[in-house]
mmCIF file of C-alpha atoms in Angstrom:
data_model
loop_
_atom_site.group_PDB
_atom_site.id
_atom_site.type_symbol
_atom_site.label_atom_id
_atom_site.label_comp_id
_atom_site.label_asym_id
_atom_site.label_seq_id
_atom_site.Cartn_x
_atom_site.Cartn_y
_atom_site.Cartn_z
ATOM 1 C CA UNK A 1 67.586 137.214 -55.961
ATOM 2 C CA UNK A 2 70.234 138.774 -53.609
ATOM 3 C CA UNK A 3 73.500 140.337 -54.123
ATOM 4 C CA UNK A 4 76.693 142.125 -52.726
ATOM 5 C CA UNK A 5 79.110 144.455 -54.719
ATOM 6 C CA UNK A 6 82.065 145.391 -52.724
ATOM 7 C CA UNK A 7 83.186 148.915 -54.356
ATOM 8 C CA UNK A 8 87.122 148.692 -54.519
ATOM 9 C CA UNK A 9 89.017 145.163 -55.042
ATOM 10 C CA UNK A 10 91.948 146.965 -53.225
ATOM 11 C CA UNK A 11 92.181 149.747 -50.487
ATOM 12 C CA UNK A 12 95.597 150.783 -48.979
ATOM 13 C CA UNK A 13 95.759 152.940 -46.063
ATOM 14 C CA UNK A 14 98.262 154.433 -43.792
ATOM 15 C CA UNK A 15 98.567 153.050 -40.703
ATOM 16 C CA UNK A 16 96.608 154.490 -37.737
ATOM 17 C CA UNK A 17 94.718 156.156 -40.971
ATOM 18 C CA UNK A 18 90.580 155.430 -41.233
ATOM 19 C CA UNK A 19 89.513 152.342 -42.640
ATOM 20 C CA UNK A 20 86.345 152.494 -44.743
ATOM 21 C CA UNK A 21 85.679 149.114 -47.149
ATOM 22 C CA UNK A 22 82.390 149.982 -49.057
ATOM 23 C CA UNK A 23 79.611 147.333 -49.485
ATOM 24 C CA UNK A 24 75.873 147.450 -51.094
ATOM 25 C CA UNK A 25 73.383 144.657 -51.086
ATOM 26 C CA UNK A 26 70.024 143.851 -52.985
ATOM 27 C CA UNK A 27 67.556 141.613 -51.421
ATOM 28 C CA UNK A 28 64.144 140.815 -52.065
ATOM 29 C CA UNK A 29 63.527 140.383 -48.220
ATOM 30 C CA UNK A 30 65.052 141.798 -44.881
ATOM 31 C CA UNK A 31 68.411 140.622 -45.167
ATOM 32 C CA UNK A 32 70.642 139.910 -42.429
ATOM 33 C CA UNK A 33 74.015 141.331 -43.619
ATOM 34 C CA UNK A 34 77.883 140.300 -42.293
ATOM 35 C CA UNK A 35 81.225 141.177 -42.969
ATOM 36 C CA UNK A 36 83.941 138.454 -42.540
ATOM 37 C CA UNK A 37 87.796 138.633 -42.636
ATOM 38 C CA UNK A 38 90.234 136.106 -44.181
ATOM 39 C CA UNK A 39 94.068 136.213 -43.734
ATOM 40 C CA UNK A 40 96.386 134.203 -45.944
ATOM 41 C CA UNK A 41 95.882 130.681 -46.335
ATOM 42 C CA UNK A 42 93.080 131.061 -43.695
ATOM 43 C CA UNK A 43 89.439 130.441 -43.352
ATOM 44 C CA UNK A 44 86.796 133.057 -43.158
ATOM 45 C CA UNK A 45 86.463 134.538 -39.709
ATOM 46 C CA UNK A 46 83.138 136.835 -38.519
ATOM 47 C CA UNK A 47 84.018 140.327 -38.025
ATOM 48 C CA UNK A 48 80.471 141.453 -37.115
ATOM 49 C CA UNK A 49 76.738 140.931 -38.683
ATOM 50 C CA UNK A 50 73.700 142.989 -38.647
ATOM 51 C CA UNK A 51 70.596 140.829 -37.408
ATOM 52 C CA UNK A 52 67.661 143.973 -37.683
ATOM 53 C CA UNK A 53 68.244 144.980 -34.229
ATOM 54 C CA UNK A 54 70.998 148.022 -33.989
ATOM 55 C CA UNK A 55 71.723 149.763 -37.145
ATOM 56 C CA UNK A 56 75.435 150.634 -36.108
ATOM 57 C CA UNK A 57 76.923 147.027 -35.312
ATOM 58 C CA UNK A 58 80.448 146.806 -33.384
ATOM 59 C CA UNK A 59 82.665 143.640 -34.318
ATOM 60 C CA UNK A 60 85.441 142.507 -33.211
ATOM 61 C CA UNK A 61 89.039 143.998 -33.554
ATOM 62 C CA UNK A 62 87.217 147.584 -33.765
ATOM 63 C CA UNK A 63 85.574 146.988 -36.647
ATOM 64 C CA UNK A 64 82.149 148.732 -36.824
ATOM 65 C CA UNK A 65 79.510 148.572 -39.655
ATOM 66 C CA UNK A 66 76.271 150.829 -40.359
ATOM 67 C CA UNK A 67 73.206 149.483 -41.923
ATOM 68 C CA UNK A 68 71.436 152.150 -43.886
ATOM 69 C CA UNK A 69 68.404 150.895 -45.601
ATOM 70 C CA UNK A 70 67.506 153.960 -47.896
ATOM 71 C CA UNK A 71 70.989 153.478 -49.261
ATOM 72 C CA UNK A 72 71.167 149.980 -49.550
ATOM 73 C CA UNK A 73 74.826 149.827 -48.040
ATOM 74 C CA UNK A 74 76.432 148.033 -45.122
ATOM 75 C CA UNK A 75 80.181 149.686 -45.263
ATOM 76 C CA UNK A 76 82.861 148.724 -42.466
ATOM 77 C CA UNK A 77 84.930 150.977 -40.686
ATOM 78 C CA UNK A 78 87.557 151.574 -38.319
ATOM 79 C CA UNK A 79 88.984 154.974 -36.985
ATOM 80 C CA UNK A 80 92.981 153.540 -37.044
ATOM 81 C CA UNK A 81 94.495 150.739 -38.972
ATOM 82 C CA UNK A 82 96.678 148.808 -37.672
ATOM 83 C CA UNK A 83 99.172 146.572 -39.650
ATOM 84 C CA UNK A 84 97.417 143.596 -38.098
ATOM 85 C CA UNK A 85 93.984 144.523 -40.269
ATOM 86 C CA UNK A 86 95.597 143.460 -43.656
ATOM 87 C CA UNK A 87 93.972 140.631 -45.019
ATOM 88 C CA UNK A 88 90.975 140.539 -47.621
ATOM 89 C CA UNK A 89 87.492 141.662 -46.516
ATOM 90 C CA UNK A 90 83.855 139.957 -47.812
ATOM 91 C CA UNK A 91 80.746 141.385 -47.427
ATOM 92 C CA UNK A 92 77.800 139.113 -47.244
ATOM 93 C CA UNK A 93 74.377 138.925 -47.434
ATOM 94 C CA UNK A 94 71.570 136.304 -46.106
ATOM 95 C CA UNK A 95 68.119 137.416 -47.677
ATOM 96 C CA UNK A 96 65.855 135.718 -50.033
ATOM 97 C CA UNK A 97 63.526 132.404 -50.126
ATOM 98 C CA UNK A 98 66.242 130.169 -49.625
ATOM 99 C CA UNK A 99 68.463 132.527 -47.016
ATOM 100 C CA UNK A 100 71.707 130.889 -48.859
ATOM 101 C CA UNK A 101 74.579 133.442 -48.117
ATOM 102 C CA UNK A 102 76.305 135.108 -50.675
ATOM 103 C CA UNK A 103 79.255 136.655 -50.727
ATOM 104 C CA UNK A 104 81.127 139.626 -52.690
ATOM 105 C CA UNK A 105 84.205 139.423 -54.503
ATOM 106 C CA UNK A 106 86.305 140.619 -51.473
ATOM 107 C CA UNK A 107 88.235 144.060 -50.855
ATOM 108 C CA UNK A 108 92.129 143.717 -50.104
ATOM 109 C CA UNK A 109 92.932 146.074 -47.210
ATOM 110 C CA UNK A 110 96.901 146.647 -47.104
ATOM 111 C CA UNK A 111 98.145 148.690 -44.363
ATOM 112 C CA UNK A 112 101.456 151.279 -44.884
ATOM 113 C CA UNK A 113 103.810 151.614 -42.162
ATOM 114 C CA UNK B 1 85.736 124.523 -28.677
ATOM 115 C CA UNK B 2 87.453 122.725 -31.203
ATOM 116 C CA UNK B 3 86.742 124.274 -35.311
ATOM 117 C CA UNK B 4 85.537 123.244 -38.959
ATOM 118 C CA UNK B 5 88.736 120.688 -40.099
ATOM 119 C CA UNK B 6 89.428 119.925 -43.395
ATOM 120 C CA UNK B 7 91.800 117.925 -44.896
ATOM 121 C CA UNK B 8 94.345 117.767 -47.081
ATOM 122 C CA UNK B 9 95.133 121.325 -46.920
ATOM 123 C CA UNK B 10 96.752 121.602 -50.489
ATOM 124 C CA UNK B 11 96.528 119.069 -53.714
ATOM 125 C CA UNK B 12 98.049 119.500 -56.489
ATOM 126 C CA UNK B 13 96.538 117.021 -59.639
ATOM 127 C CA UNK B 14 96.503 116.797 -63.482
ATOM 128 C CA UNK B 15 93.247 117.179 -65.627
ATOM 129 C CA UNK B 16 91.251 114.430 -65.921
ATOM 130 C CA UNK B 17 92.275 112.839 -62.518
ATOM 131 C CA UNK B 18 89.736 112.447 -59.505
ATOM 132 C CA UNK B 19 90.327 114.182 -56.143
ATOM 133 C CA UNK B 20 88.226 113.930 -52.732
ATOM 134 C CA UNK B 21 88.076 116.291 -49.932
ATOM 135 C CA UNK B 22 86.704 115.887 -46.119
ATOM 136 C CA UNK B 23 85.277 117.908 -44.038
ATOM 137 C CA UNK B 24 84.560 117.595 -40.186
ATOM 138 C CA UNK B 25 82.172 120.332 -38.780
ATOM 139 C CA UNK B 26 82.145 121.557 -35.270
ATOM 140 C CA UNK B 27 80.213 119.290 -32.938
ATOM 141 C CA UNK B 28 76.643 119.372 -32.905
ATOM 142 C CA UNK B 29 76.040 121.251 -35.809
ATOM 143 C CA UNK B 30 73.244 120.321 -38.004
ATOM 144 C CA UNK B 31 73.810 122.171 -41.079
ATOM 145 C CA UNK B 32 77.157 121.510 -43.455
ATOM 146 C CA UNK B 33 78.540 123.712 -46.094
ATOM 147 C CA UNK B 34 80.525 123.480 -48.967
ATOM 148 C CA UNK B 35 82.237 126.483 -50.687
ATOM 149 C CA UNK B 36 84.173 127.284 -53.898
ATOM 150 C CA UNK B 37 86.347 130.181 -53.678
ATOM 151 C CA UNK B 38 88.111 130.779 -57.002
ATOM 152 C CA UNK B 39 90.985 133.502 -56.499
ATOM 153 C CA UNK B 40 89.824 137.030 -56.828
ATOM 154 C CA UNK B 41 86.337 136.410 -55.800
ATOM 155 C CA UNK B 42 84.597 135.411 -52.985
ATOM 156 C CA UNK B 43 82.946 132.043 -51.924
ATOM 157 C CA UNK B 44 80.139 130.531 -53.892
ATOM 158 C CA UNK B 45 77.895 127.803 -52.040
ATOM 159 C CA UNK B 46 77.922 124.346 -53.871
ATOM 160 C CA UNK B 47 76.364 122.228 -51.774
ATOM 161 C CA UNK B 48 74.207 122.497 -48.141
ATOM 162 C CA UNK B 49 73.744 119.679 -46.188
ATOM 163 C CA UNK B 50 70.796 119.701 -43.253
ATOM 164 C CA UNK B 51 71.732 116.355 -41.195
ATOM 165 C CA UNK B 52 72.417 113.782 -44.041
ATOM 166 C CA UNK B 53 70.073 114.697 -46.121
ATOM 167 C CA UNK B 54 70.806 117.987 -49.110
ATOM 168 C CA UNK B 55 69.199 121.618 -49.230
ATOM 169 C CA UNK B 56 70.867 122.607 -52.015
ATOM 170 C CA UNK B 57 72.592 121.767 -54.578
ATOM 171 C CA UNK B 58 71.609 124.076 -57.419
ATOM 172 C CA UNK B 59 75.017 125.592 -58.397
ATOM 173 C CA UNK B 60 77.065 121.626 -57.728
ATOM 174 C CA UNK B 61 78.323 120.837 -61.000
ATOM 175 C CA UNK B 62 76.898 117.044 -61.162
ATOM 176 C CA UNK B 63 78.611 115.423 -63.840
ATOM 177 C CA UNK B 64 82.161 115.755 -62.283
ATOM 178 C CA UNK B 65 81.051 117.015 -58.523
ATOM 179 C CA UNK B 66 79.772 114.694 -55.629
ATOM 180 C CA UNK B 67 79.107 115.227 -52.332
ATOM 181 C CA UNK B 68 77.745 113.121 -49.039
ATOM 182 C CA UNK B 69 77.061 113.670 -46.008
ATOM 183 C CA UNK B 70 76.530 109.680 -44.218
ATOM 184 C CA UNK B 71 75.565 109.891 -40.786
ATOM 185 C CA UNK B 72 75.385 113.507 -40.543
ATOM 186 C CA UNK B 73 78.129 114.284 -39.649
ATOM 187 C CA UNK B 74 81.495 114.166 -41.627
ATOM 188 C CA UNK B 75 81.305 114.789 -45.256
ATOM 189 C CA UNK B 76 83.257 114.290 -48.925
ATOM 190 C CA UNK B 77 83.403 116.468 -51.674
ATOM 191 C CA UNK B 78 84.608 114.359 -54.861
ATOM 192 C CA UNK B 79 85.628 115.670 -58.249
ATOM 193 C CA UNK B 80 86.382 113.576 -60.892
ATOM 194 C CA UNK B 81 87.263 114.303 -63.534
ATOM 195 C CA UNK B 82 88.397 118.001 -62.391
ATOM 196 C CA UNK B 83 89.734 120.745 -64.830
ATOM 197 C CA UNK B 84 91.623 123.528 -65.195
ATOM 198 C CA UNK B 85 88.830 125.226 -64.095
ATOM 199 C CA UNK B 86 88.242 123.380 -60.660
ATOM 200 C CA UNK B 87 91.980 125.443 -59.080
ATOM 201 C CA UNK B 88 90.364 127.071 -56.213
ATOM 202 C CA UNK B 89 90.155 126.646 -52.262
ATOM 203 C CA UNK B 90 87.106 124.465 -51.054
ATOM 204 C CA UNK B 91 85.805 125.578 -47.904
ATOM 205 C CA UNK B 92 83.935 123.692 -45.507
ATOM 206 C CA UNK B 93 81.317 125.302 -43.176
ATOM 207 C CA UNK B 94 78.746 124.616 -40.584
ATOM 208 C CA UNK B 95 76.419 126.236 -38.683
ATOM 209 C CA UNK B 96 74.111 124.951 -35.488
ATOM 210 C CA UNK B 97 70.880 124.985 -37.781
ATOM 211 C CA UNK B 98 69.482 126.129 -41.144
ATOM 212 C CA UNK B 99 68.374 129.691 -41.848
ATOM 213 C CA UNK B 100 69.545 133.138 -41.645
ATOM 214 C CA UNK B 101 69.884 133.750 -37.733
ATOM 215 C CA UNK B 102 72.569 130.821 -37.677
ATOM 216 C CA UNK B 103 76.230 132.270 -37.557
ATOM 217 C CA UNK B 104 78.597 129.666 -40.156
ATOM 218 C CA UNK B 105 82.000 128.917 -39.082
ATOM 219 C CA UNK B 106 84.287 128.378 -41.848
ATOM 220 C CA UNK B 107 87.021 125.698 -42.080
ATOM 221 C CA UNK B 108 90.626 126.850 -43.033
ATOM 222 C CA UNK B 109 89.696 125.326 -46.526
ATOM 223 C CA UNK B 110 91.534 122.930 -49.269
ATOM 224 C CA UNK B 111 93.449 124.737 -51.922
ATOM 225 C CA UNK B 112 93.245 122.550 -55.401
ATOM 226 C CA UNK B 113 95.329 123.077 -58.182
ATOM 227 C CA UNK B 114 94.539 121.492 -61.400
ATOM 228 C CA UNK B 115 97.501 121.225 -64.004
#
């Protein structure tokens, strides 16, 4: 079986402060690991993935994630937020004998002026 | 090129009463997803379709939830009878093929309220 927890349902950061959303995984084989983005009333849109090749993986919008296997943990960052970033952040994971995708419960990023 | 649409974007129903959903995926795409995304948590798969024929189906409620996929193309996702229980957004994904490697673009979804 596979499965995401997304540490923090709600982050709120200054903007132009860091943003760091926090994700771990378990799967029972090498998973492939993403991170989407969904605005209000939106669908979900790809920020980045992690496919086995690079372990630091740069997205769109300047959204970067690090895959560290010893640590099970796939967290997204970005060195300044910007009040476009708000929106609610899921972490996902593709793994296991059937490589269905499954998602975390989301983390709400609000941005302060 | 053009996205996942789905349509109606919002439906409002009472308990007990059936509702239907479509779903057309992005050209050329094989595989066909359908999501539930109840608020405060993120997307669970109910149904994958590969072409017109079903993956899986292992978390689809069956006695109330249907889904097809004719032609392999367009599909419907039919609830009837719904409950309170079935308020959530219904997204619609595809992807080119089946497996992990394949990137799945998500529809703007259909958000169902059930009172």
């Amino acid at each position: 079986a596979q499965s995401v927890t997304q540490l923090g349902s709600h982050v709120s950061v200054s903007e132009g402060a860091l943003v760091l959303l926090r994700c771990n995984y378990s799967s029972s084989v090498p998973p492939y690991l993403f991170w989407y983005v969904q605005y209000p009333n939106q669908g979900l849109q790809l920020l980045l993935k992690y496919t086995s090749a690079a372990t630091l993986v740069k997205g769109i919008n300047g959204f970067e994630a690090e895959f560290k296997k010893s640590e099970t943990s796939f967290h997204l960052t970005k060195p300044s937020a910007h009040m476009s970033d708000a929106a609610e952040y899921f972490c996902a994971v593709n793994g296991g004998s059937n490589y269905k995708l499954t998602f975390g419960k989301g983390t709400l990023l609000t941005v302060n002026p | 090129e053009a996205g996942v649409a789905q349509s109606p974007r919002y439906k409002i129903i009472e308990k007990r009463q059936s509702v239907a959903f479509w779903c057309n995926p992005i050209s050329g795409h094989a595989t066909l997803y359908w999501y539930q995304q109840i608020l405060g948590q993120g997307p669970k798969l109910l149904i994958q379709f590969q072409n017109n024929g079903v993956v899986d189906d292992s978390q689809l409620p069956k006695d109330r939830f249907s889904a097809e996929r004719l032609k392999g193309v367009d599909s419907t996702l039919k609830i009837q009878p719904a409950k309170l229980e079935d308020s959530a957004v219904y997204l619609c994904a595809s992807s080119l093929d089946k497996g992990q490697y394949y990137e799945q673009y998500f529809g703007p979804g259909t958000r169902l309220t059930v009172t």
